[in-house]
Amino acid sequence: MLENTKQHEPRKDSGEVKAKKHLGQHFLTDLTIAQNIVNGLTLAKNYKKVLEIGPGMGVLTQFLIQNNNYQTYLIDIDSESIIYLKKHFSELEKNIVEGDFLNMNLEEITGKEPFAIIGNFPYNISTQILFKVLDYKDQIPEVVGMFQKEVAERIASKPGSKVYGITSVLLQAFYDIDYLFTVDENVFNPPPKVKSGVIRLTRNNKSKLDCNETLFKTIVKTAFNQRRKTLSNSLKPFLNETLKEMPVFRLRPEQLSVEQFIELTNLLDTLN
Ligand code: SAH
């Protein structure tokens, strides 16, 4: 496979363009890792489009486009990267979009059909990227992304873990998460200060949670904002004296599964 690869040399610091810190630019320079990230897409779900966020110099893109069955879309906020991409991936020209992923109407780019998301994400906005994925969850069957390692671990973590938190619960309500592998600092230019982790999110079959979803989000956020407290303390404003005596409120938020948060929401919904 690799010998057929159209190699696009990752952009070195040749004076052509310098990595911009405020845009979270850390360019991956290891092609084996790039290929492994792209291989993280199972392509098992029924979709024909893949959207890459923050392609930079296209180190992942070069592997993505090898699979002709999929239409590739690229979004980057950096105009210099866009110029570079249009030059090196001219075949994608009309699918290369300049702008801020967070402010985009994705339907205008990919249409109404399902699409997967892939990227070595800018770490400063990675949580916001995932919340946007949730907004489009019924169109996004699969996400493969590289994050700061701690963020990747948190998203993938299970109840009982010290790092289990808001993003774990909100994402695991709709996606199954696999932690794929860890990536070292020294394979980036410039190297970030922290290690990275690659995870895969696979949409589960729930179209809706069995509870008031707005209240569910509020409860998850409120409970974890005081994660050391028991739920009877952190959720006091939502409780009455009778409910407070139930054993579940003696727990701390990190002990609750997604299902238990749903049950809890239904309990509190009767009062609020
Ligand atoms: N995928 C490339 C680049 C990763 S660096 C590689 O692995 O080498 C992160 C990329 O995200 C940069 O190209 C940066 O310009 C882009 N980026 C940063 N903020 C963005 C935003 N809000 N929307 C879209 N792209 C963004």
PDB file of C-alpha atoms and ligand atoms in Angstrom:
ATOM      1  CA  MET A   1       0.000   0.000   0.000  1.00  0.00           C
ATOM      2  CA  LEU A   2       2.646   2.460   1.090  1.00  0.00           C
ATOM      3  CA  GLU A   3       4.719   2.250  -2.095  1.00  0.00           C
ATOM      4  CA  ASN A   4       1.753   3.666  -4.030  1.00  0.00           C
ATOM      5  CA  THR A   5       1.462   6.568  -1.659  1.00  0.00           C
ATOM      6  CA  LYS A   6       1.621   9.943  -3.279  1.00  0.00           C
ATOM      7  CA  GLN A   7       4.019  11.433  -0.770  1.00  0.00           C
ATOM      8  CA  HIS A   8       3.414  14.998   0.218  1.00  0.00           C
ATOM      9  CA  GLU A   9       6.398  15.983   2.287  1.00  0.00           C
ATOM     10  CA  PRO A  10       5.136  17.407   5.562  1.00  0.00           C
ATOM     11  CA  ARG A  11       5.836  21.103   5.597  1.00  0.00           C
ATOM     12  CA  LYS A  12       9.216  21.720   7.188  1.00  0.00           C
ATOM     13  CA  ASP A  13      10.180  25.026   8.669  1.00  0.00           C
ATOM     14  CA  SER A  14      11.583  26.104   5.332  1.00  0.00           C
ATOM     15  CA  GLY A  15      10.557  29.700   5.610  1.00  0.00           C
ATOM     16  CA  GLU A  16       7.513  28.859   3.496  1.00  0.00           C
ATOM     17  CA  VAL A  17       5.145  29.007   6.446  1.00  0.00           C
ATOM     18  CA  LYS A  18       5.798  28.995  10.165  1.00  0.00           C
ATOM     19  CA  ALA A  19       3.591  27.046  12.562  1.00  0.00           C
ATOM     20  CA  LYS A  20       1.250  29.460  14.309  1.00  0.00           C
ATOM     21  CA  LYS A  21       0.970  28.864  18.010  1.00  0.00           C
ATOM     22  CA  HIS A  22      -2.345  30.638  18.490  1.00  0.00           C
ATOM     23  CA  LEU A  23      -3.933  28.300  15.928  1.00  0.00           C
ATOM     24  CA  GLY A  24      -2.664  25.238  17.797  1.00  0.00           C
ATOM     25  CA  GLN A  25      -0.454  24.245  14.902  1.00  0.00           C
ATOM     26  CA  HIS A  26       1.750  21.221  15.553  1.00  0.00           C
ATOM     27  CA  PHE A  27       2.457  19.420  12.320  1.00  0.00           C
ATOM     28  CA  LEU A  28       2.777  15.646  12.486  1.00  0.00           C
ATOM     29  CA  THR A  29       5.951  14.507  10.762  1.00  0.00           C
ATOM     30  CA  ASP A  30       5.718  10.714  11.177  1.00  0.00           C
ATOM     31  CA  LEU A  31       4.016   9.124   8.177  1.00  0.00           C
ATOM     32  CA  THR A  32       3.458   5.742   9.828  1.00  0.00           C
ATOM     33  CA  ILE A  33       1.526   7.419  12.620  1.00  0.00           C
ATOM     34  CA  ALA A  34      -0.430   9.455  10.065  1.00  0.00           C
ATOM     35  CA  GLN A  35      -1.372   6.247   8.251  1.00  0.00           C
ATOM     36  CA  ASN A  36      -2.363   4.614  11.560  1.00  0.00           C
ATOM     37  CA  ILE A  37      -4.659   7.503  12.439  1.00  0.00           C
ATOM     38  CA  VAL A  38      -6.400   7.227   9.076  1.00  0.00           C
ATOM     39  CA  ASN A  39      -6.630   3.448   9.573  1.00  0.00           C
ATOM     40  CA  GLY A  40      -8.555   4.229  12.753  1.00  0.00           C
ATOM     41  CA  LEU A  41     -11.620   4.909  10.611  1.00  0.00           C
ATOM     42  CA  THR A  42     -13.407   1.561  10.417  1.00  0.00           C
ATOM     43  CA  LEU A  43     -15.437   2.659   7.397  1.00  0.00           C
ATOM     44  CA  ALA A  44     -17.860   0.012   8.633  1.00  0.00           C
ATOM     45  CA  LYS A  45     -20.672   2.456   9.077  1.00  0.00           C
ATOM     46  CA  ASN A  46     -22.725   3.567   6.187  1.00  0.00           C
ATOM     47  CA  TYR A  47     -21.129   6.796   5.019  1.00  0.00           C
ATOM     48  CA  LYS A  48     -19.363   8.041   1.910  1.00  0.00           C
ATOM     49  CA  LYS A  49     -17.903  11.321   3.098  1.00  0.00           C
ATOM     50  CA  VAL A  50     -15.043  12.185   5.425  1.00  0.00           C
ATOM     51  CA  LEU A  51     -14.457  15.668   6.790  1.00  0.00           C
ATOM     52  CA  GLU A  52     -10.970  16.505   8.029  1.00  0.00           C
ATOM     53  CA  ILE A  53     -10.679  19.328  10.552  1.00  0.00           C
ATOM     54  CA  GLY A  54      -7.394  21.235  10.545  1.00  0.00           C
ATOM     55  CA  PRO A  55      -5.515  19.361   7.809  1.00  0.00           C
ATOM     56  CA  GLY A  56      -2.600  21.810   7.938  1.00  0.00           C
ATOM     57  CA  MET A  57      -0.186  20.459   5.359  1.00  0.00           C
ATOM     58  CA  GLY A  58      -2.230  17.400   4.601  1.00  0.00           C
ATOM     59  CA  VAL A  59      -0.181  14.760   6.371  1.00  0.00           C
ATOM     60  CA  LEU A  60      -3.382  12.788   7.089  1.00  0.00           C
ATOM     61  CA  THR A  61      -5.111  13.903   3.888  1.00  0.00           C
ATOM     62  CA  GLN A  62      -2.575  12.131   1.671  1.00  0.00           C
ATOM     63  CA  PHE A  63      -3.651   8.787   3.173  1.00  0.00           C
ATOM     64  CA  LEU A  64      -7.345   9.629   3.310  1.00  0.00           C
ATOM     65  CA  ILE A  65      -7.589  10.277  -0.424  1.00  0.00           C
ATOM     66  CA  GLN A  66      -6.107   6.893  -1.261  1.00  0.00           C
ATOM     67  CA  ASN A  67      -9.512   5.405  -0.668  1.00  0.00           C
ATOM     68  CA  ASN A  68     -11.508   6.369  -3.720  1.00  0.00           C
ATOM     69  CA  ASN A  69     -14.812   5.261  -2.218  1.00  0.00           C
ATOM     70  CA  TYR A  70     -14.894   8.277   0.042  1.00  0.00           C
ATOM     71  CA  GLN A  71     -15.291  11.936  -0.733  1.00  0.00           C
ATOM     72  CA  THR A  72     -12.886  14.023   1.339  1.00  0.00           C
ATOM     73  CA  TYR A  73     -13.630  17.533   2.663  1.00  0.00           C
ATOM     74  CA  LEU A  74     -11.051  19.763   4.335  1.00  0.00           C
ATOM     75  CA  ILE A  75     -11.613  22.708   6.676  1.00  0.00           C
ATOM     76  CA  ASP A  76      -8.741  24.820   7.969  1.00  0.00           C
ATOM     77  CA  ILE A  77      -8.770  28.280   9.493  1.00  0.00           C
ATOM     78  CA  ASP A  78      -5.280  29.178   8.285  1.00  0.00           C
ATOM     79  CA  SER A  79      -5.177  30.828   4.860  1.00  0.00           C
ATOM     80  CA  GLU A  80      -1.567  29.774   4.317  1.00  0.00           C
ATOM     81  CA  SER A  81      -2.501  26.145   4.903  1.00  0.00           C
ATOM     82  CA  ILE A  82      -5.410  26.557   2.503  1.00  0.00           C
ATOM     83  CA  ILE A  83      -3.106  27.849  -0.235  1.00  0.00           C
ATOM     84  CA  TYR A  84      -0.746  24.945   0.411  1.00  0.00           C
ATOM     85  CA  LEU A  85      -3.571  22.395   0.325  1.00  0.00           C
ATOM     86  CA  LYS A  86      -5.095  23.755  -2.872  1.00  0.00           C
ATOM     87  CA  LYS A  87      -1.704  23.475  -4.531  1.00  0.00           C
ATOM     88  CA  HIS A  88      -0.895  19.962  -3.321  1.00  0.00           C
ATOM     89  CA  PHE A  89      -4.382  18.457  -3.405  1.00  0.00           C
ATOM     90  CA  SER A  90      -5.767  20.213  -6.461  1.00  0.00           C
ATOM     91  CA  GLU A  91      -8.103  17.262  -7.062  1.00  0.00           C
ATOM     92  CA  LEU A  92     -10.005  18.298  -3.902  1.00  0.00           C
ATOM     93  CA  GLU A  93     -10.190  21.978  -4.834  1.00  0.00           C
ATOM     94  CA  LYS A  94     -13.942  22.452  -4.440  1.00  0.00           C
ATOM     95  CA  ASN A  95     -13.962  20.531  -1.143  1.00  0.00           C
ATOM     96  CA  ILE A  96     -11.291  22.673   0.515  1.00  0.00           C
ATOM     97  CA  VAL A  97     -12.877  25.248   2.795  1.00  0.00           C
ATOM     98  CA  GLU A  98     -11.233  28.081   4.665  1.00  0.00           C
ATOM     99  CA  GLY A  99     -12.783  29.054   7.981  1.00  0.00           C
ATOM    100  CA  ASP A 100     -13.427  28.306  11.630  1.00  0.00           C
ATOM    101  CA  PHE A 101     -14.936  24.852  12.037  1.00  0.00           C
ATOM    102  CA  LEU A 102     -16.743  25.987  15.172  1.00  0.00           C
ATOM    103  CA  ASN A 103     -18.715  28.645  13.302  1.00  0.00           C
ATOM    104  CA  MET A 104     -19.638  26.622  10.257  1.00  0.00           C
ATOM    105  CA  ASN A 105     -22.927  25.259   9.111  1.00  0.00           C
ATOM    106  CA  LEU A 106     -21.678  21.789   8.215  1.00  0.00           C
ATOM    107  CA  GLU A 107     -24.687  21.007   6.055  1.00  0.00           C
ATOM    108  CA  GLU A 108     -23.528  23.689   3.657  1.00  0.00           C
ATOM    109  CA  ILE A 109     -20.297  21.749   3.220  1.00  0.00           C
ATOM    110  CA  THR A 110     -21.230  18.088   3.298  1.00  0.00           C
ATOM    111  CA  GLY A 111     -24.957  18.238   2.611  1.00  0.00           C
ATOM    112  CA  LYS A 112     -27.443  16.148   4.569  1.00  0.00           C
ATOM    113  CA  GLU A 113     -25.700  12.790   4.159  1.00  0.00           C
ATOM    114  CA  PRO A 114     -23.728  11.151   6.959  1.00  0.00           C
ATOM    115  CA  PHE A 115     -20.022  11.890   7.195  1.00  0.00           C
ATOM    116  CA  ALA A 116     -17.134  10.835   9.399  1.00  0.00           C
ATOM    117  CA  ILE A 117     -14.793  13.316  11.047  1.00  0.00           C
ATOM    118  CA  ILE A 118     -11.050  12.937  11.313  1.00  0.00           C
ATOM    119  CA  GLY A 119      -8.275  15.211  12.468  1.00  0.00           C
ATOM    120  CA  ASN A 120      -5.232  15.978  14.474  1.00  0.00           C
ATOM    121  CA  PHE A 121      -7.245  18.608  16.253  1.00  0.00           C
ATOM    122  CA  PRO A 122      -6.061  21.994  17.472  1.00  0.00           C
ATOM    123  CA  TYR A 123      -5.908  21.222  21.202  1.00  0.00           C
ATOM    124  CA  ASN A 124      -7.156  24.606  22.358  1.00  0.00           C
ATOM    125  CA  ILE A 125     -10.593  23.937  20.846  1.00  0.00           C
ATOM    126  CA  SER A 126     -10.848  20.160  21.008  1.00  0.00           C
ATOM    127  CA  THR A 127     -13.672  20.079  23.573  1.00  0.00           C
ATOM    128  CA  GLN A 128     -15.662  22.594  21.541  1.00  0.00           C
ATOM    129  CA  ILE A 129     -15.144  20.452  18.449  1.00  0.00           C
ATOM    130  CA  LEU A 130     -16.670  17.512  20.300  1.00  0.00           C
ATOM    131  CA  PHE A 131     -19.663  19.529  21.492  1.00  0.00           C
ATOM    132  CA  LYS A 132     -20.247  20.486  17.880  1.00  0.00           C
ATOM    133  CA  VAL A 133     -20.058  16.795  16.942  1.00  0.00           C
ATOM    134  CA  LEU A 134     -22.856  16.229  19.466  1.00  0.00           C
ATOM    135  CA  ASP A 135     -24.927  18.944  17.766  1.00  0.00           C
ATOM    136  CA  TYR A 136     -24.600  16.966  14.511  1.00  0.00           C
ATOM    137  CA  LYS A 137     -24.597  13.515  16.100  1.00  0.00           C
ATOM    138  CA  ASP A 138     -27.258  12.072  13.835  1.00  0.00           C
ATOM    139  CA  GLN A 139     -25.130  12.851  10.798  1.00  0.00           C
ATOM    140  CA  ILE A 140     -21.783  11.769  12.249  1.00  0.00           C
ATOM    141  CA  PRO A 141     -21.446   7.981  12.646  1.00  0.00           C
ATOM    142  CA  GLU A 142     -17.726   7.985  13.402  1.00  0.00           C
ATOM    143  CA  VAL A 143     -14.958  10.314  14.601  1.00  0.00           C
ATOM    144  CA  VAL A 144     -11.244   9.549  14.749  1.00  0.00           C
ATOM    145  CA  GLY A 145      -9.223  12.262  16.370  1.00  0.00           C
ATOM    146  CA  MET A 146      -5.964  13.108  18.022  1.00  0.00           C
ATOM    147  CA  PHE A 147      -6.239  15.069  21.258  1.00  0.00           C
ATOM    148  CA  GLN A 148      -4.065  16.056  24.126  1.00  0.00           C
ATOM    149  CA  LYS A 149      -3.545  12.696  25.881  1.00  0.00           C
ATOM    150  CA  GLU A 150      -5.363  13.707  29.075  1.00  0.00           C
ATOM    151  CA  VAL A 151      -8.396  14.852  27.078  1.00  0.00           C
ATOM    152  CA  ALA A 152      -8.465  11.619  25.069  1.00  0.00           C
ATOM    153  CA  GLU A 153      -8.206   9.571  28.275  1.00  0.00           C
ATOM    154  CA  ARG A 154     -10.985  11.509  29.935  1.00  0.00           C
ATOM    155  CA  ILE A 155     -13.354  11.030  26.999  1.00  0.00           C
ATOM    156  CA  ALA A 156     -12.643   7.290  26.953  1.00  0.00           C
ATOM    157  CA  SER A 157     -12.701   6.786  30.732  1.00  0.00           C
ATOM    158  CA  LYS A 158     -15.260   4.692  32.570  1.00  0.00           C
ATOM    159  CA  PRO A 159     -17.127   5.373  35.840  1.00  0.00           C
ATOM    160  CA  GLY A 160     -14.869   5.009  38.846  1.00  0.00           C
ATOM    161  CA  SER A 161     -11.897   6.556  37.074  1.00  0.00           C
ATOM    162  CA  LYS A 162     -10.405   9.733  38.500  1.00  0.00           C
ATOM    163  CA  VAL A 163     -10.602  11.450  35.134  1.00  0.00           C
ATOM    164  CA  TYR A 164     -14.221  10.487  34.321  1.00  0.00           C
ATOM    165  CA  GLY A 165     -16.055  13.785  33.866  1.00  0.00           C
ATOM    166  CA  ILE A 166     -18.523  15.927  31.938  1.00  0.00           C
ATOM    167  CA  THR A 167     -17.193  15.141  28.462  1.00  0.00           C
ATOM    168  CA  SER A 168     -17.032  11.406  29.272  1.00  0.00           C
ATOM    169  CA  VAL A 169     -20.714  11.249  30.216  1.00  0.00           C
ATOM    170  CA  LEU A 170     -22.111  13.581  27.549  1.00  0.00           C
ATOM    171  CA  LEU A 171     -20.185  11.874  24.737  1.00  0.00           C
ATOM    172  CA  GLN A 172     -20.631   8.303  25.973  1.00  0.00           C
ATOM    173  CA  ALA A 173     -24.381   8.881  26.044  1.00  0.00           C
ATOM    174  CA  PHE A 174     -24.279   8.816  22.245  1.00  0.00           C
ATOM    175  CA  TYR A 175     -20.903   7.363  21.263  1.00  0.00           C
ATOM    176  CA  ASP A 176     -18.863   4.283  22.143  1.00  0.00           C
ATOM    177  CA  ILE A 177     -15.265   5.350  22.680  1.00  0.00           C
ATOM    178  CA  ASP A 178     -12.083   3.418  21.928  1.00  0.00           C
ATOM    179  CA  TYR A 179      -8.679   4.680  23.001  1.00  0.00           C
ATOM    180  CA  LEU A 180      -6.458   3.677  20.061  1.00  0.00           C
ATOM    181  CA  PHE A 181      -2.884   4.766  20.838  1.00  0.00           C
ATOM    182  CA  THR A 182      -0.615   7.364  22.416  1.00  0.00           C
ATOM    183  CA  VAL A 183       1.628   9.640  20.348  1.00  0.00           C
ATOM    184  CA  ASP A 184       4.887  11.104  21.549  1.00  0.00           C
ATOM    185  CA  GLU A 185       5.721  14.828  21.503  1.00  0.00           C
ATOM    186  CA  ASN A 186       8.781  14.429  19.288  1.00  0.00           C
ATOM    187  CA  VAL A 187       6.911  13.463  16.106  1.00  0.00           C
ATOM    188  CA  PHE A 188       5.521  16.968  15.700  1.00  0.00           C
ATOM    189  CA  ASN A 189       6.949  20.174  14.351  1.00  0.00           C
ATOM    190  CA  PRO A 190       7.069  22.081  16.630  1.00  0.00           C
ATOM    191  CA  PRO A 191       6.685  19.513  19.437  1.00  0.00           C
ATOM    192  CA  PRO A 192       3.793  20.213  21.821  1.00  0.00           C
ATOM    193  CA  LYS A 193       4.407  20.215  25.571  1.00  0.00           C
ATOM    194  CA  VAL A 194       2.228  17.177  26.148  1.00  0.00           C
ATOM    195  CA  LYS A 195       1.658  13.714  24.751  1.00  0.00           C
ATOM    196  CA  SER A 196      -1.260  13.039  22.451  1.00  0.00           C
ATOM    197  CA  GLY A 197      -3.876  10.315  22.318  1.00  0.00           C
ATOM    198  CA  VAL A 198      -5.883   9.039  19.376  1.00  0.00           C
ATOM    199  CA  ILE A 199      -9.444   7.901  20.005  1.00  0.00           C
ATOM    200  CA  ARG A 200     -12.373   6.650  17.955  1.00  0.00           C
ATOM    201  CA  LEU A 201     -15.992   7.578  18.657  1.00  0.00           C
ATOM    202  CA  THR A 202     -18.623   5.271  17.187  1.00  0.00           C
ATOM    203  CA  ARG A 203     -22.238   6.383  17.242  1.00  0.00           C
ATOM    204  CA  ASN A 204     -24.449   4.054  19.315  1.00  0.00           C
ATOM    205  CA  ASN A 205     -28.039   3.334  18.363  1.00  0.00           C
ATOM    206  CA  LYS A 206     -29.765   5.797  20.693  1.00  0.00           C
ATOM    207  CA  SER A 207     -31.554   8.525  18.838  1.00  0.00           C
ATOM    208  CA  LYS A 208     -32.742  10.072  22.101  1.00  0.00           C
ATOM    209  CA  LEU A 209     -32.034   9.560  25.763  1.00  0.00           C
ATOM    210  CA  ASP A 210     -34.885   8.246  27.932  1.00  0.00           C
ATOM    211  CA  CYS A 211     -35.079  11.497  29.851  1.00  0.00           C
ATOM    212  CA  ASN A 212     -35.250  15.263  29.540  1.00  0.00           C
ATOM    213  CA  GLU A 213     -31.950  15.851  27.736  1.00  0.00           C
ATOM    214  CA  THR A 214     -31.607  19.500  28.735  1.00  0.00           C
ATOM    215  CA  LEU A 215     -31.988  18.622  32.400  1.00  0.00           C
ATOM    216  CA  PHE A 216     -29.590  15.669  31.924  1.00  0.00           C
ATOM    217  CA  LYS A 217     -26.861  18.035  30.687  1.00  0.00           C
ATOM    218  CA  THR A 218     -27.483  20.491  33.500  1.00  0.00           C
ATOM    219  CA  ILE A 219     -27.303  17.737  36.113  1.00  0.00           C
ATOM    220  CA  VAL A 220     -24.121  16.206  34.713  1.00  0.00           C
ATOM    221  CA  LYS A 221     -22.440  19.617  34.605  1.00  0.00           C
ATOM    222  CA  THR A 222     -23.658  20.681  38.059  1.00  0.00           C
ATOM    223  CA  ALA A 223     -22.608  17.394  39.664  1.00  0.00           C
ATOM    224  CA  PHE A 224     -19.095  17.392  38.175  1.00  0.00           C
ATOM    225  CA  ASN A 225     -18.504  21.060  38.891  1.00  0.00           C
ATOM    226  CA  GLN A 226     -18.194  19.954  42.522  1.00  0.00           C
ATOM    227  CA  ARG A 227     -16.887  16.496  41.846  1.00  0.00           C
ATOM    228  CA  ARG A 228     -15.597  15.842  45.352  1.00  0.00           C
ATOM    229  CA  LYS A 229     -18.979  16.405  46.905  1.00  0.00           C
ATOM    230  CA  THR A 230     -21.694  13.816  47.195  1.00  0.00           C
ATOM    231  CA  LEU A 231     -24.672  14.317  44.913  1.00  0.00           C
ATOM    232  CA  SER A 232     -26.875  15.306  47.865  1.00  0.00           C
ATOM    233  CA  ASN A 233     -24.621  18.359  48.262  1.00  0.00           C
ATOM    234  CA  SER A 234     -23.824  19.267  44.684  1.00  0.00           C
ATOM    235  CA  LEU A 235     -27.420  18.768  43.517  1.00  0.00           C
ATOM    236  CA  LYS A 236     -29.060  20.360  46.550  1.00  0.00           C
ATOM    237  CA  PRO A 237     -30.965  22.983  44.509  1.00  0.00           C
ATOM    238  CA  PHE A 238     -32.694  20.162  42.584  1.00  0.00           C
ATOM    239  CA  LEU A 239     -33.651  18.065  45.628  1.00  0.00           C
ATOM    240  CA  ASN A 240     -36.249  17.826  48.338  1.00  0.00           C
ATOM    241  CA  GLU A 241     -35.864  16.165  51.766  1.00  0.00           C
ATOM    242  CA  THR A 242     -37.392  12.846  50.733  1.00  0.00           C
ATOM    243  CA  LEU A 243     -35.325  12.364  47.607  1.00  0.00           C
ATOM    244  CA  LYS A 244     -32.170  13.364  49.414  1.00  0.00           C
ATOM    245  CA  GLU A 245     -32.400  10.253  51.566  1.00  0.00           C
ATOM    246  CA  MET A 246     -32.121   7.903  48.587  1.00  0.00           C
ATOM    247  CA  PRO A 247     -28.815   5.982  48.550  1.00  0.00           C
ATOM    248  CA  VAL A 248     -27.826   7.253  45.095  1.00  0.00           C
ATOM    249  CA  PHE A 249     -27.338  10.765  46.492  1.00  0.00           C
ATOM    250  CA  ARG A 250     -24.603   9.525  48.788  1.00  0.00           C
ATOM    251  CA  LEU A 251     -22.477   8.828  45.715  1.00  0.00           C
ATOM    252  CA  ARG A 252     -20.038  11.142  43.959  1.00  0.00           C
ATOM    253  CA  PRO A 253     -20.563  11.925  40.279  1.00  0.00           C
ATOM    254  CA  GLU A 254     -17.629   9.850  39.054  1.00  0.00           C
ATOM    255  CA  GLN A 255     -19.341   6.717  40.401  1.00  0.00           C
ATOM    256  CA  LEU A 256     -22.369   7.052  38.095  1.00  0.00           C
ATOM    257  CA  SER A 257     -22.747   5.441  34.682  1.00  0.00           C
ATOM    258  CA  VAL A 258     -24.552   7.205  31.847  1.00  0.00           C
ATOM    259  CA  GLU A 259     -27.610   5.058  32.589  1.00  0.00           C
ATOM    260  CA  GLN A 260     -27.568   6.112  36.233  1.00  0.00           C
ATOM    261  CA  PHE A 261     -27.371   9.778  35.243  1.00  0.00           C
ATOM    262  CA  ILE A 262     -30.435   9.183  33.071  1.00  0.00           C
ATOM    263  CA  GLU A 263     -32.303   7.585  36.003  1.00  0.00           C
ATOM    264  CA  LEU A 264     -31.230  10.434  38.231  1.00  0.00           C
ATOM    265  CA  THR A 265     -32.512  12.951  35.693  1.00  0.00           C
ATOM    266  CA  ASN A 266     -35.896  11.245  35.649  1.00  0.00           C
ATOM    267  CA  LEU A 267     -36.040  11.289  39.448  1.00  0.00           C
ATOM    268  CA  LEU A 268     -35.281  14.993  39.583  1.00  0.00           C
ATOM    269  CA  ASP A 269     -37.497  15.815  36.638  1.00  0.00           C
ATOM    270  CA  THR A 270     -40.536  14.951  38.745  1.00  0.00           C
ATOM    271  CA  LEU A 271     -39.631  17.842  41.039  1.00  0.00           C
ATOM    272  CA  ASN A 272     -38.345  20.477  38.650  1.00  0.00           C
TER     273      ASN A 272
HETATM  274  N1  SAH B   1      -3.489  17.822  10.661  1.00  0.00           N
HETATM  275  C1  SAH B   1      -2.222  18.532  10.581  1.00  0.00           C
HETATM  276  C2  SAH B   1      -2.230  19.853  11.349  1.00  0.00           C
HETATM  277  C3  SAH B   1      -2.548  19.760  12.812  1.00  0.00           C
HETATM  278  S1  SAH B   1      -2.340  21.310  13.649  1.00  0.00           S
HETATM  279  C4  SAH B   1      -1.110  17.637  11.059  1.00  0.00           C
HETATM  280  O1  SAH B   1      -1.402  16.622  11.695  1.00  0.00           O
HETATM  281  O2  SAH B   1       0.055  17.930  10.803  1.00  0.00           O
HETATM  282  C5  SAH B   1      -4.024  21.896  13.813  1.00  0.00           C
HETATM  283  C6  SAH B   1      -4.610  22.465  12.536  1.00  0.00           C
HETATM  284  O3  SAH B   1      -5.904  22.991  12.859  1.00  0.00           O
HETATM  285  C7  SAH B   1      -3.836  23.620  11.936  1.00  0.00           C
HETATM  286  O4  SAH B   1      -3.683  23.408  10.560  1.00  0.00           O
HETATM  287  C8  SAH B   1      -4.708  24.861  12.212  1.00  0.00           C
HETATM  288  O5  SAH B   1      -4.585  25.868  11.229  1.00  0.00           O
HETATM  289  C9  SAH B   1      -6.090  24.251  12.222  1.00  0.00           C
HETATM  290  N2  SAH B   1      -7.103  24.993  13.001  1.00  0.00           N
HETATM  291  C10 SAH B   1      -6.930  25.650  14.174  1.00  0.00           C
HETATM  292  N3  SAH B   1      -8.094  26.183  14.602  1.00  0.00           N
HETATM  293  C11 SAH B   1      -9.050  25.837  13.682  1.00  0.00           C
HETATM  294  C12 SAH B   1     -10.463  26.100  13.558  1.00  0.00           C
HETATM  295  N4  SAH B   1     -11.115  26.787  14.478  1.00  0.00           N
HETATM  296  N5  SAH B   1     -11.110  25.592  12.481  1.00  0.00           N
HETATM  297  C13 SAH B   1     -10.439  24.875  11.532  1.00  0.00           C
HETATM  298  N6  SAH B   1      -9.121  24.601  11.607  1.00  0.00           N
HETATM  299  C14 SAH B   1      -8.424  25.078  12.653  1.00  0.00           C
END
